[in-house]
PDB file of C-alpha atoms in Angstrom:
ATOM      1  CA  MET U   1     -44.664 -86.525 139.671  1.00 96.00           C
ATOM      2  CA  ILE U   2     -43.937 -89.314 137.178  1.00 98.00           C
ATOM      3  CA  ASN U   3     -40.681 -90.484 135.663  1.00 98.00           C
ATOM      4  CA  ILE U   4     -40.371 -90.979 131.918  1.00 97.00           C
ATOM      5  CA  LEU U   5     -37.737 -93.258 130.405  1.00 97.00           C
ATOM      6  CA  LEU U   6     -36.651 -92.617 126.833  1.00 94.00           C
ATOM      7  CA  PHE U   7     -34.640 -94.902 124.580  1.00 90.00           C
ATOM      8  CA  SER U   8     -32.879 -94.737 121.222  1.00 88.00           C
ATOM      9  CA  HIS U   9     -33.942 -91.866 118.944  1.00 87.00           C
ATOM     10  CA  LEU U  10     -36.384 -90.554 121.585  1.00 91.00           C
ATOM     11  CA  GLN U  11     -33.492 -90.027 123.993  1.00 93.00           C
ATOM     12  CA  GLU U  12     -31.510 -88.275 121.272  1.00 92.00           C
ATOM     13  CA  ALA U  13     -34.451 -86.006 120.342  1.00 91.00           C
ATOM     14  CA  VAL U  14     -35.099 -84.909 123.939  1.00 93.00           C
ATOM     15  CA  GLY U  15     -31.446 -84.816 124.994  1.00 94.00           C
ATOM     16  CA  ALA U  16     -32.025 -86.913 128.109  1.00 95.00           C
ATOM     17  CA  SER U  17     -32.697 -90.529 128.996  1.00 95.00           C
ATOM     18  CA  THR U  18     -35.097 -89.674 131.831  1.00 96.00           C
ATOM     19  CA  LEU U  19     -37.520 -86.894 132.629  1.00 97.00           C
ATOM     20  CA  SER U  20     -39.433 -86.131 135.819  1.00 97.00           C
ATOM     21  CA  VAL U  21     -42.771 -84.517 135.025  1.00 96.00           C
ATOM     22  CA  ASP U  22     -45.387 -83.038 137.330  1.00 96.00           C
ATOM     23  CA  LEU U  23     -48.275 -85.213 136.142  1.00 95.00           C
ATOM     24  CA  SER U  24     -50.357 -87.849 137.906  1.00 92.00           C
ATOM     25  CA  ASP U  25     -53.680 -89.615 137.511  1.00 96.00           C
ATOM     26  CA  VAL U  26     -53.555 -89.187 133.744  1.00 97.00           C
ATOM     27  CA  THR U  27     -53.798 -91.756 130.976  1.00 97.00           C
ATOM     28  CA  VAL U  28     -50.868 -92.943 128.899  1.00 97.00           C
ATOM     29  CA  ALA U  29     -52.470 -91.103 125.960  1.00 95.00           C
ATOM     30  CA  GLN U  30     -52.407 -87.862 127.962  1.00 97.00           C
ATOM     31  CA  VAL U  31     -48.722 -88.362 128.794  1.00 97.00           C
ATOM     32  CA  LYS U  32     -48.033 -88.885 125.072  1.00 95.00           C
ATOM     33  CA  GLU U  33     -49.923 -85.671 124.267  1.00 95.00           C
ATOM     34  CA  TRP U  34     -47.935 -83.769 126.922  1.00 96.00           C
ATOM     35  CA  MET U  35     -44.651 -85.092 125.520  1.00 96.00           C
ATOM     36  CA  GLU U  36     -45.574 -84.200 121.938  1.00 94.00           C
ATOM     37  CA  LYS U  37     -46.632 -80.699 123.024  1.00 96.00           C
ATOM     38  CA  HIS U  38     -43.328 -80.064 124.828  1.00 96.00           C
ATOM     39  CA  TYR U  39     -41.171 -81.974 122.321  1.00 95.00           C
ATOM     40  CA  PRO U  40     -42.872 -81.484 118.932  1.00 94.00           C
ATOM     41  CA  GLN U  41     -40.198 -83.513 117.159  1.00 92.00           C
ATOM     42  CA  LEU U  42     -41.551 -86.666 118.857  1.00 90.00           C
ATOM     43  CA  THR U  43     -44.281 -88.915 117.509  1.00 87.00           C
ATOM     44  CA  LEU U  44     -45.395 -91.295 120.244  1.00 89.00           C
ATOM     45  CA  GLN U  45     -48.898 -92.349 119.186  1.00 80.00           C
ATOM     46  CA  GLN U  46     -47.805 -95.745 117.801  1.00 81.00           C
ATOM     47  CA  MET U  47     -45.164 -96.368 120.476  1.00 87.00           C
ATOM     48  CA  MET U  48     -45.347 -99.318 122.856  1.00 92.00           C
ATOM     49  CA  THR U  49     -45.530 -98.204 126.463  1.00 96.00           C
ATOM     50  CA  ALA U  50     -44.710 -99.765 129.812  1.00 97.00           C
ATOM     51  CA  ILE U  51     -45.563 -98.560 133.294  1.00 98.00           C
ATOM     52  CA  ASN U  52     -43.395 -99.891 136.106  1.00 98.00           C
ATOM     53  CA  GLU U  53     -41.993-102.528 133.720  1.00 96.00           C
ATOM     54  CA  GLU U  54     -45.425-103.851 132.632  1.00 97.00           C
ATOM     55  CA  PHE U  55     -46.894-103.188 129.195  1.00 96.00           C
ATOM     56  CA  ALA U  56     -49.685-100.622 129.189  1.00 97.00           C
ATOM     57  CA  THR U  57     -52.315 -99.309 126.788  1.00 96.00           C
ATOM     58  CA  ASP U  58     -53.251 -95.708 126.033  1.00 95.00           C
ATOM     59  CA  THR U  59     -56.117 -95.927 128.549  1.00 97.00           C
ATOM     60  CA  THR U  60     -53.937 -97.113 131.457  1.00 97.00           C
ATOM     61  CA  ILE U  61     -53.775 -94.595 134.321  1.00 98.00           C
ATOM     62  CA  VAL U  62     -50.353 -93.256 135.296  1.00 98.00           C
ATOM     63  CA  LYS U  63     -50.147 -92.380 138.988  1.00 97.00           C
ATOM     64  CA  SER U  64     -47.704 -90.267 140.944  1.00 97.00           C
ATOM     65  CA  GLY U  65     -44.434 -92.140 141.474  1.00 97.00           C
ATOM     66  CA  ASP U  66     -44.906 -94.358 138.405  1.00 98.00           C
ATOM     67  CA  THR U  67     -42.216 -94.812 135.782  1.00 98.00           C
ATOM     68  CA  ILE U  68     -43.431 -94.814 132.205  1.00 98.00           C
ATOM     69  CA  ALA U  69     -41.204 -96.011 129.378  1.00 97.00           C
ATOM     70  CA  PHE U  70     -41.734 -95.345 125.681  1.00 93.00           C
ATOM     71  CA  ILE U  71     -40.352 -98.240 123.672  1.00 89.00           C
ATOM     72  CA  PRO U  72     -39.446 -97.492 120.049  1.00 83.00           C
ATOM     73  CA  PRO U  73     -39.944-100.179 117.424  1.00 79.00           C
ATOM     74  CA  ILE U  74     -36.950-102.410 116.910  1.00 73.00           C
ATOM     75  CA  SER U  75     -35.945-103.586 113.464  1.00 64.00           C
ATOM     76  CA  GLY U  76     -33.176-105.787 112.368  1.00 58.00           C
ATOM     77  CA  GLY U  77     -32.210-108.631 110.171  1.00 55.00           C
TER      78      GLY U  77
END
């Protein structure tokens, strides 16, 4: 089981700020694919990702008990 944190428009699209998902020992890319399959309105491929508050790449392994956060781009002036 992993926990997924969602922010901004991702939270609005899913209707929740956190999800608990029965996945483990998968890559960040596989978590993104799972999310996009279950929530087709999401596009996560270019999203920054953190696991347990440390930045991660698409090849980083997500283990049971980890918290993964998808961080949308921030713009401003």
